[in-house]
Amino acid sequence: MQDVLTFIDGKIGRIRLNRPKALHALTRDMCSAMLDALVEWRGNPTVKGVVIDHAEGRGFCAGGDIRMLAESGAADGAEARAFFYTEYRLNHYLFTFRKPTVAFMDGITMGGGVGISQPCRFRVATENTRFAMPETAIGLFPDVGGGWYLSRLPGRVGHFLALTGARLDGAECKYLGLATHYIPHERLEEVKARIAERPDRTAGILGQASVTPPPARIENNLVHINRSFASNRVEDVIAALEADGSEWAETELATLRCKSPQACKVSLRLLSDGAKMKDFADEMRQEYAVATRVVQRHDFIEGVRSVLIDKDAMPRWEPSTPEGISDHMIDTIFAPMPDDEEWTPLSTDGAKP
């Protein structure tokens, strides 16, 4: 499997994303290869920890195989469901992995890249980090655990990120807790080598290499964010931004009006539910149900057409306004899957039911 390299380096397992032309976007085969490696390493007493990084290029991981998902969604959706099923098992397995895990988010970290970095015990940002969950632009929603992670950020920052797809730099990731450490790019290889030699000292090694990041720009906008994004209703968020009248609010309002209204409503519902979840497996089970339905709806297929295929930046959303989306429509998207079709986690011993 050349799109992802899995190997043992000293006393650690290494997962190295190796699909640079696609900014290391994940395929189902890549997710399966990572999952198989983690299962093997979990039971291998000589492997004391896991490091996840990328081989080359400016992206850690830009997301998933969106074109495939759209093509599948326009057909019977089977391939899309299989991808989500495997990807979410990987996300959950990392979340429950008992050995130390380190993700080096050195570059673009979006969508699927968030899903394999946020479950890790240690998450390293650099001056190259560009973190975002931009799914509402293509009619999707912040999945791979987004309902869990974003709902647990300070104030209403997670809701702001989910709706607008705003990009964060490494300093902002560290400030918000999305990253546990901020280390200059030039020191990463040295840090990885030291961890491979002494994984029992991972926390200390990362701490010693860390530097004080630049000021987090998002800190200056927290008051605006917490006020304007306070509601779980998209209509209220738009009204609050209109009432704000500041240059910041005008910019975010223009951004929000380009997003899929359906995706925005789904995202706010996801974060509202996610904040109450007690078990990450329950979060992934719900996200799987939502994802399998959303990829077969008009807005996702249209969003991918507009952003990735025709690239005209003129999506025709249906319905075109939040007011046109009923609570019943959202309830239908969030309905549990039939028992024989629902997502299940891989057991912690690696056995596949």
Short mmCIF file of C-alpha atoms in Angstrom, two decimals:
data_model
loop_
_atom_site.label_atom_id
_atom_site.label_comp_id
_atom_site.label_asym_id
_atom_site.label_seq_id
_atom_site.Cartn_x
_atom_site.Cartn_y
_atom_site.Cartn_z
CA MET A 1 0.00 0.00 0.00
CA GLN A 2 2.02 2.97 -1.27
CA ASP A 3 -0.49 5.75 -0.49
CA VAL A 4 0.23 5.22 3.20
CA LEU A 5 3.43 3.77 4.67
CA THR A 6 3.18 1.77 7.90
CA PHE A 7 6.35 0.50 9.52
CA ILE A 8 8.13 0.07 12.84
CA ASP A 9 10.85 2.60 13.65
CA GLY A 10 12.78 1.82 16.80
CA LYS A 11 10.17 1.37 19.51
CA ILE A 12 7.25 3.03 17.73
CA GLY A 13 4.88 2.34 14.89
CA ARG A 14 4.97 4.90 12.09
CA ILE A 15 2.02 5.88 9.90
CA ARG A 16 3.18 8.13 7.07
CA LEU A 17 0.61 9.46 4.59
CA ASN A 18 2.08 9.24 1.10
CA ARG A 19 -0.35 10.67 -1.44
CA PRO A 20 1.15 14.14 -2.00
CA LYS A 21 -0.56 14.96 -5.29
CA ALA A 22 -3.89 14.76 -3.47
CA LEU A 23 -2.53 16.47 -0.33
CA HIS A 24 -2.69 13.02 1.29
CA ALA A 25 -6.49 12.86 1.12
CA LEU A 26 -7.72 9.56 2.50
CA THR A 27 -9.10 6.64 0.53
CA ARG A 28 -10.80 3.60 1.99
CA ASP A 29 -7.71 1.50 1.29
CA MET A 30 -5.56 4.00 3.21
CA CYS A 31 -7.93 3.88 6.17
CA SER A 32 -7.91 0.06 6.10
CA ALA A 33 -4.10 -0.05 5.98
CA MET A 34 -3.82 2.30 8.97
CA LEU A 35 -6.40 0.35 10.90
CA ASP A 36 -4.68 -2.97 10.22
CA ALA A 37 -1.36 -1.53 11.39
CA LEU A 38 -2.87 -0.16 14.58
CA VAL A 39 -4.51 -3.50 15.36
CA GLU A 40 -1.16 -5.25 14.92
CA TRP A 41 0.74 -2.70 17.00
CA ARG A 42 -1.83 -2.69 19.77
CA GLY A 43 -0.93 -6.30 20.54
CA ASN A 44 2.80 -5.99 19.86
CA PRO A 45 4.67 -5.44 23.15
CA THR A 46 7.74 -4.05 21.34
CA VAL A 47 5.71 -1.15 19.92
CA LYS A 48 5.41 1.47 22.66
CA GLY A 49 3.72 4.27 20.74
CA VAL A 50 2.53 5.53 17.34
CA VAL A 51 3.52 8.56 15.27
CA ILE A 52 1.37 9.85 12.38
CA ASP A 53 2.81 12.27 9.81
CA HIS A 54 3.08 12.79 6.05
CA ALA A 55 5.85 12.04 3.60
CA GLU A 56 6.17 15.26 1.61
CA GLY A 57 4.27 18.29 0.37
CA ARG A 58 2.33 21.06 2.07
CA GLY A 59 -0.54 18.98 3.37
CA PHE A 60 -0.70 16.72 6.40
CA CYS A 61 -4.08 15.49 5.15
CA ALA A 62 -6.59 17.58 3.20
CA GLY A 63 -9.60 15.32 3.80
CA GLY A 64 -11.17 12.34 2.10
CA ASP A 65 -11.88 11.14 -1.42
CA ILE A 66 -14.66 13.66 -2.12
CA ARG A 67 -15.05 12.89 -5.81
CA MET A 68 -15.64 9.22 -5.08
CA LEU A 69 -18.19 10.11 -2.42
CA ALA A 70 -20.11 12.35 -4.81
CA GLU A 71 -20.07 9.78 -7.62
CA SER A 72 -21.24 7.10 -5.22
CA GLY A 73 -23.86 9.38 -3.71
CA ALA A 74 -25.27 10.06 -7.16
CA ALA A 75 -25.60 6.28 -7.66
CA ASP A 76 -26.50 3.77 -4.94
CA GLY A 77 -24.24 5.20 -2.21
CA ALA A 78 -22.68 1.81 -1.42
CA GLU A 79 -19.06 2.84 -1.96
CA ALA A 80 -19.56 5.99 0.11
CA ARG A 81 -21.07 3.99 2.96
CA ALA A 82 -18.15 1.56 2.88
CA PHE A 83 -15.68 4.46 3.03
CA PHE A 84 -17.39 6.13 5.98
CA TYR A 85 -17.73 2.82 7.80
CA THR A 86 -13.99 2.11 7.59
CA GLU A 87 -12.88 5.71 8.19
CA TYR A 88 -15.03 6.06 11.30
CA ARG A 89 -13.70 2.76 12.65
CA LEU A 90 -10.20 4.17 12.23
CA ASN A 91 -11.20 7.39 14.00
CA HIS A 92 -12.71 5.47 16.90
CA TYR A 93 -9.82 3.01 17.14
CA LEU A 94 -7.36 5.88 17.44
CA PHE A 95 -9.57 7.51 20.06
CA THR A 96 -9.46 4.36 22.21
CA PHE A 97 -5.83 3.38 21.48
CA ARG A 98 -4.07 2.80 24.80
CA LYS A 99 -0.48 3.47 23.71
CA PRO A 100 0.76 7.06 23.23
CA THR A 101 -0.13 8.49 19.83
CA VAL A 102 1.36 11.63 18.24
CA ALA A 103 0.02 13.42 15.16
CA PHE A 104 2.22 15.99 13.45
CA MET A 105 -0.20 18.44 11.83
CA ASP A 106 2.51 20.10 9.77
CA GLY A 107 0.53 21.59 6.90
CA ILE A 108 -3.07 21.49 5.67
CA THR A 109 -5.17 19.55 8.17
CA MET A 110 -8.79 19.35 7.07
CA GLY A 111 -11.68 16.90 7.18
CA GLY A 112 -10.18 13.41 7.30
CA GLY A 113 -6.92 14.88 8.57
CA VAL A 114 -8.79 16.22 11.58
CA GLY A 115 -10.27 12.76 12.08
CA ILE A 116 -6.87 11.08 12.43
CA SER A 117 -5.16 13.85 14.41
CA GLN A 118 -7.70 14.87 17.04
CA PRO A 119 -8.04 11.38 18.62
CA CYS A 120 -4.28 11.36 19.28
CA ARG A 121 -2.99 12.01 22.78
CA PHE A 122 -0.44 14.49 21.43
CA ARG A 123 -1.17 16.83 18.52
CA VAL A 124 1.68 18.97 17.22
CA ALA A 125 1.06 22.20 15.31
CA THR A 126 3.73 24.16 13.43
CA GLU A 127 4.02 27.44 11.56
CA ASN A 128 2.74 25.49 8.52
CA THR A 129 -0.49 24.24 10.11
CA ARG A 130 -3.73 25.21 8.38
CA PHE A 131 -6.64 23.59 10.19
CA ALA A 132 -10.26 23.70 8.99
CA MET A 133 -13.50 21.81 8.70
CA PRO A 134 -14.80 23.35 5.43
CA GLU A 135 -17.53 20.81 4.68
CA THR A 136 -20.53 23.17 4.59
CA ALA A 137 -19.11 24.61 1.33
CA ILE A 138 -19.83 21.29 -0.39
CA GLY A 139 -23.10 20.45 1.33
CA LEU A 140 -21.49 18.10 3.84
CA PHE A 141 -20.87 18.59 7.58
CA PRO A 142 -17.86 18.36 9.95
CA ASP A 143 -17.78 14.60 10.40
CA VAL A 144 -14.94 12.27 11.57
CA GLY A 145 -15.88 13.22 15.14
CA GLY A 146 -16.48 16.91 14.47
CA GLY A 147 -19.65 16.87 16.50
CA TRP A 148 -17.58 15.74 19.49
CA TYR A 149 -14.44 17.87 19.09
CA LEU A 150 -15.95 21.14 17.90
CA SER A 151 -18.71 21.14 20.51
CA ARG A 152 -16.05 20.95 23.23
CA LEU A 153 -14.08 24.01 22.13
CA PRO A 154 -14.33 27.21 24.21
CA GLY A 155 -17.54 29.21 23.89
CA ARG A 156 -19.07 29.07 20.43
CA VAL A 157 -15.82 28.74 18.50
CA GLY A 158 -16.70 25.24 17.34
CA HIS A 159 -20.01 26.39 15.93
CA PHE A 160 -18.26 29.25 14.13
CA LEU A 161 -15.72 26.83 12.62
CA ALA A 162 -18.41 24.33 11.62
CA LEU A 163 -20.58 26.88 9.82
CA THR A 164 -17.96 29.08 8.15
CA GLY A 165 -15.13 26.60 7.55
CA ALA A 166 -12.70 29.23 8.87
CA ARG A 167 -9.02 28.29 8.71
CA LEU A 168 -6.87 28.31 11.82
CA ASP A 169 -3.10 28.57 11.93
CA GLY A 170 -0.87 26.62 14.28
CA ALA A 171 -0.90 29.28 16.99
CA GLU A 172 -4.69 29.33 16.99
CA CYS A 173 -4.84 25.53 17.18
CA LYS A 174 -2.58 25.60 20.23
CA TYR A 175 -4.61 28.38 21.83
CA LEU A 176 -7.90 26.49 21.38
CA GLY A 177 -6.52 23.10 22.47
CA LEU A 178 -6.78 21.50 19.05
CA ALA A 179 -3.00 21.13 19.30
CA THR A 180 -1.18 20.14 22.48
CA HIS A 181 2.21 21.50 21.35
CA TYR A 182 3.64 24.11 18.96
CA ILE A 183 7.00 23.09 17.48
CA PRO A 184 8.89 24.69 14.58
CA HIS A 185 8.93 22.60 11.41
CA GLU A 186 12.72 22.48 11.38
CA ARG A 187 12.77 20.51 14.63
CA LEU A 188 10.25 17.82 13.72
CA GLU A 189 12.59 15.14 12.38
CA GLU A 190 14.79 15.43 15.45
CA VAL A 191 11.72 15.11 17.67
CA LYS A 192 10.44 12.04 15.80
CA ALA A 193 13.84 10.35 16.08
CA ARG A 194 13.96 10.99 19.82
CA ILE A 195 10.43 9.63 20.30
CA ALA A 196 11.32 6.48 18.33
CA GLU A 197 14.20 5.91 20.72
CA ARG A 198 12.41 6.81 23.96
CA PRO A 199 8.62 6.68 23.49
CA ASP A 200 8.21 6.51 27.26
CA ARG A 201 9.44 10.12 27.32
CA THR A 202 7.18 11.40 24.55
CA ALA A 203 5.56 14.11 26.66
CA GLY A 204 8.92 15.43 27.84
CA ILE A 205 10.47 15.34 24.37
CA LEU A 206 7.58 17.31 22.90
CA GLY A 207 7.63 19.75 25.79
CA GLN A 208 11.36 20.42 25.41
CA ALA A 209 11.00 21.09 21.68
CA SER A 210 7.98 23.36 22.03
CA VAL A 211 8.21 27.12 21.66
CA THR A 212 5.82 29.93 22.51
CA PRO A 213 3.57 30.39 19.47
CA PRO A 214 2.71 33.77 17.98
CA PRO A 215 -0.44 35.49 19.28
CA ALA A 216 -3.63 33.65 18.34
CA ARG A 217 -5.55 35.94 16.00
CA ILE A 218 -8.87 34.32 16.83
CA GLU A 219 -8.60 35.57 20.41
CA ASN A 220 -9.42 39.07 19.17
CA ASN A 221 -12.74 37.87 17.73
CA LEU A 222 -14.00 35.68 20.57
CA VAL A 223 -16.48 38.27 21.82
CA HIS A 224 -17.95 38.62 18.33
CA ILE A 225 -18.02 34.84 17.82
CA ASN A 226 -19.67 34.04 21.14
CA ARG A 227 -22.33 36.70 20.59
CA SER A 228 -23.13 36.14 16.92
CA PHE A 229 -22.94 32.33 16.93
CA ALA A 230 -24.75 31.85 20.26
CA SER A 231 -27.87 30.23 18.80
CA ASN A 232 -28.37 26.71 17.49
CA ARG A 233 -30.61 28.13 14.74
CA VAL A 234 -28.96 29.25 11.52
CA GLU A 235 -31.59 31.95 11.09
CA ASP A 236 -30.64 33.46 14.44
CA VAL A 237 -26.93 33.41 13.60
CA ILE A 238 -27.58 35.27 10.35
CA ALA A 239 -29.76 37.81 12.16
CA ALA A 240 -27.09 38.34 14.81
CA LEU A 241 -24.40 38.93 12.19
CA GLU A 242 -26.68 41.39 10.38
CA ALA A 243 -27.32 43.24 13.63
CA ASP A 244 -23.61 43.35 14.52
CA GLY A 245 -22.75 45.51 11.53
CA SER A 246 -18.98 45.33 12.05
CA GLU A 247 -16.53 44.62 9.25
CA TRP A 248 -15.86 41.23 10.84
CA ALA A 249 -19.57 40.40 10.88
CA GLU A 250 -20.03 41.48 7.27
CA THR A 251 -17.19 39.21 6.20
CA GLU A 252 -18.56 36.21 8.09
CA LEU A 253 -22.08 36.90 6.86
CA ALA A 254 -20.89 36.89 3.25
CA THR A 255 -19.07 33.63 3.92
CA LEU A 256 -22.09 32.02 5.55
CA ARG A 257 -24.39 32.96 2.69
CA CYS A 258 -22.24 30.89 0.33
CA LYS A 259 -22.66 27.72 2.39
CA SER A 260 -25.33 25.06 2.02
CA PRO A 261 -28.23 26.01 4.32
CA GLN A 262 -29.01 22.33 4.79
CA ALA A 263 -25.40 21.58 5.73
CA CYS A 264 -25.39 24.47 8.19
CA LYS A 265 -28.52 23.20 9.90
CA VAL A 266 -27.13 19.68 10.02
CA SER A 267 -23.87 20.98 11.50
CA LEU A 268 -25.55 22.90 14.31
CA ARG A 269 -27.71 19.90 15.16
CA LEU A 270 -24.61 17.70 15.13
CA LEU A 271 -22.76 19.93 17.61
CA SER A 272 -25.82 20.28 19.83
CA ASP A 273 -26.17 16.50 20.03
CA GLY A 274 -22.41 15.93 20.22
CA ALA A 275 -22.03 18.10 23.29
CA LYS A 276 -24.30 15.67 25.16
CA MET A 277 -22.65 12.46 23.95
CA LYS A 278 -20.97 10.40 26.68
CA ASP A 279 -19.29 7.85 24.40
CA PHE A 280 -17.31 8.60 21.25
CA ALA A 281 -18.73 5.45 19.66
CA ASP A 282 -22.21 6.96 19.95
CA GLU A 283 -20.95 10.08 18.15
CA MET A 284 -19.54 8.02 15.30
CA ARG A 285 -22.69 5.91 15.09
CA GLN A 286 -24.78 9.04 14.63
CA GLU A 287 -22.36 10.65 12.19
CA TYR A 288 -22.44 7.51 10.06
CA ALA A 289 -26.22 7.65 9.82
CA VAL A 290 -26.10 11.33 8.89
CA ALA A 291 -23.24 10.93 6.40
CA THR A 292 -24.85 8.06 4.51
CA ARG A 293 -27.94 10.18 3.93
CA VAL A 294 -26.29 13.53 3.24
CA VAL A 295 -24.02 12.18 0.47
CA GLN A 296 -27.09 11.11 -1.49
CA ARG A 297 -28.88 14.44 -1.16
CA HIS A 298 -28.84 17.21 -3.74
CA ASP A 299 -26.67 19.69 -1.84
CA PHE A 300 -23.65 17.43 -1.52
CA ILE A 301 -23.62 16.39 -5.15
CA GLU A 302 -24.18 20.02 -6.20
CA GLY A 303 -21.52 21.33 -3.81
CA VAL A 304 -18.89 18.96 -5.17
CA ARG A 305 -19.87 19.94 -8.72
CA SER A 306 -19.46 23.63 -7.93
CA VAL A 307 -16.24 23.44 -5.90
CA LEU A 308 -14.30 20.53 -7.38
CA ILE A 309 -15.65 19.70 -10.84
CA ASP A 310 -16.91 22.80 -12.66
CA LYS A 311 -15.25 25.13 -10.13
CA ASP A 312 -17.75 27.89 -10.90
CA ALA A 313 -18.33 28.77 -7.22
CA MET A 314 -22.05 29.04 -8.01
CA PRO A 315 -23.78 26.22 -6.12
CA ARG A 316 -27.55 25.99 -6.46
CA TRP A 317 -28.65 24.85 -3.04
CA GLU A 318 -32.07 23.23 -2.50
CA PRO A 319 -33.69 24.64 -0.44
CA SER A 320 -31.82 27.89 -1.01
CA THR A 321 -32.55 29.42 2.41
CA PRO A 322 -32.51 28.13 6.00
CA GLU A 323 -36.20 28.98 6.28
CA GLY A 324 -36.96 26.40 3.59
CA ILE A 325 -35.52 23.55 5.63
CA SER A 326 -38.00 21.99 8.03
CA ASP A 327 -37.25 20.36 11.34
CA HIS A 328 -38.76 17.19 9.88
CA MET A 329 -36.13 17.18 7.10
CA ILE A 330 -33.32 17.40 9.65
CA ASP A 331 -34.96 14.75 11.85
CA THR A 332 -35.09 12.43 8.85
CA ILE A 333 -31.37 12.93 8.19
CA PHE A 334 -30.56 12.21 11.85
CA ALA A 335 -32.82 9.16 12.24
CA PRO A 336 -30.98 6.06 13.51
CA MET A 337 -30.01 3.48 10.94
CA PRO A 338 -31.80 0.13 10.89
CA ASP A 339 -30.15 -2.30 13.30
CA ASP A 340 -28.61 -4.38 10.53
CA GLU A 341 -27.12 -1.31 8.81
CA GLU A 342 -25.78 0.77 11.68
CA TRP A 343 -22.11 1.51 12.25
CA THR A 344 -20.24 -0.53 14.85
CA PRO A 345 -16.75 0.06 16.27
CA LEU A 346 -13.86 -2.33 15.94
CA SER A 347 -13.45 -4.05 19.28
CA THR A 348 -10.45 -3.01 21.32
CA ASP A 349 -8.80 -6.41 20.82
CA GLY A 350 -8.98 -5.89 17.06
CA ALA A 351 -11.55 -8.61 16.40
CA LYS A 352 -13.86 -7.71 13.51
CA PRO A 353 -17.48 -8.63 14.21
#
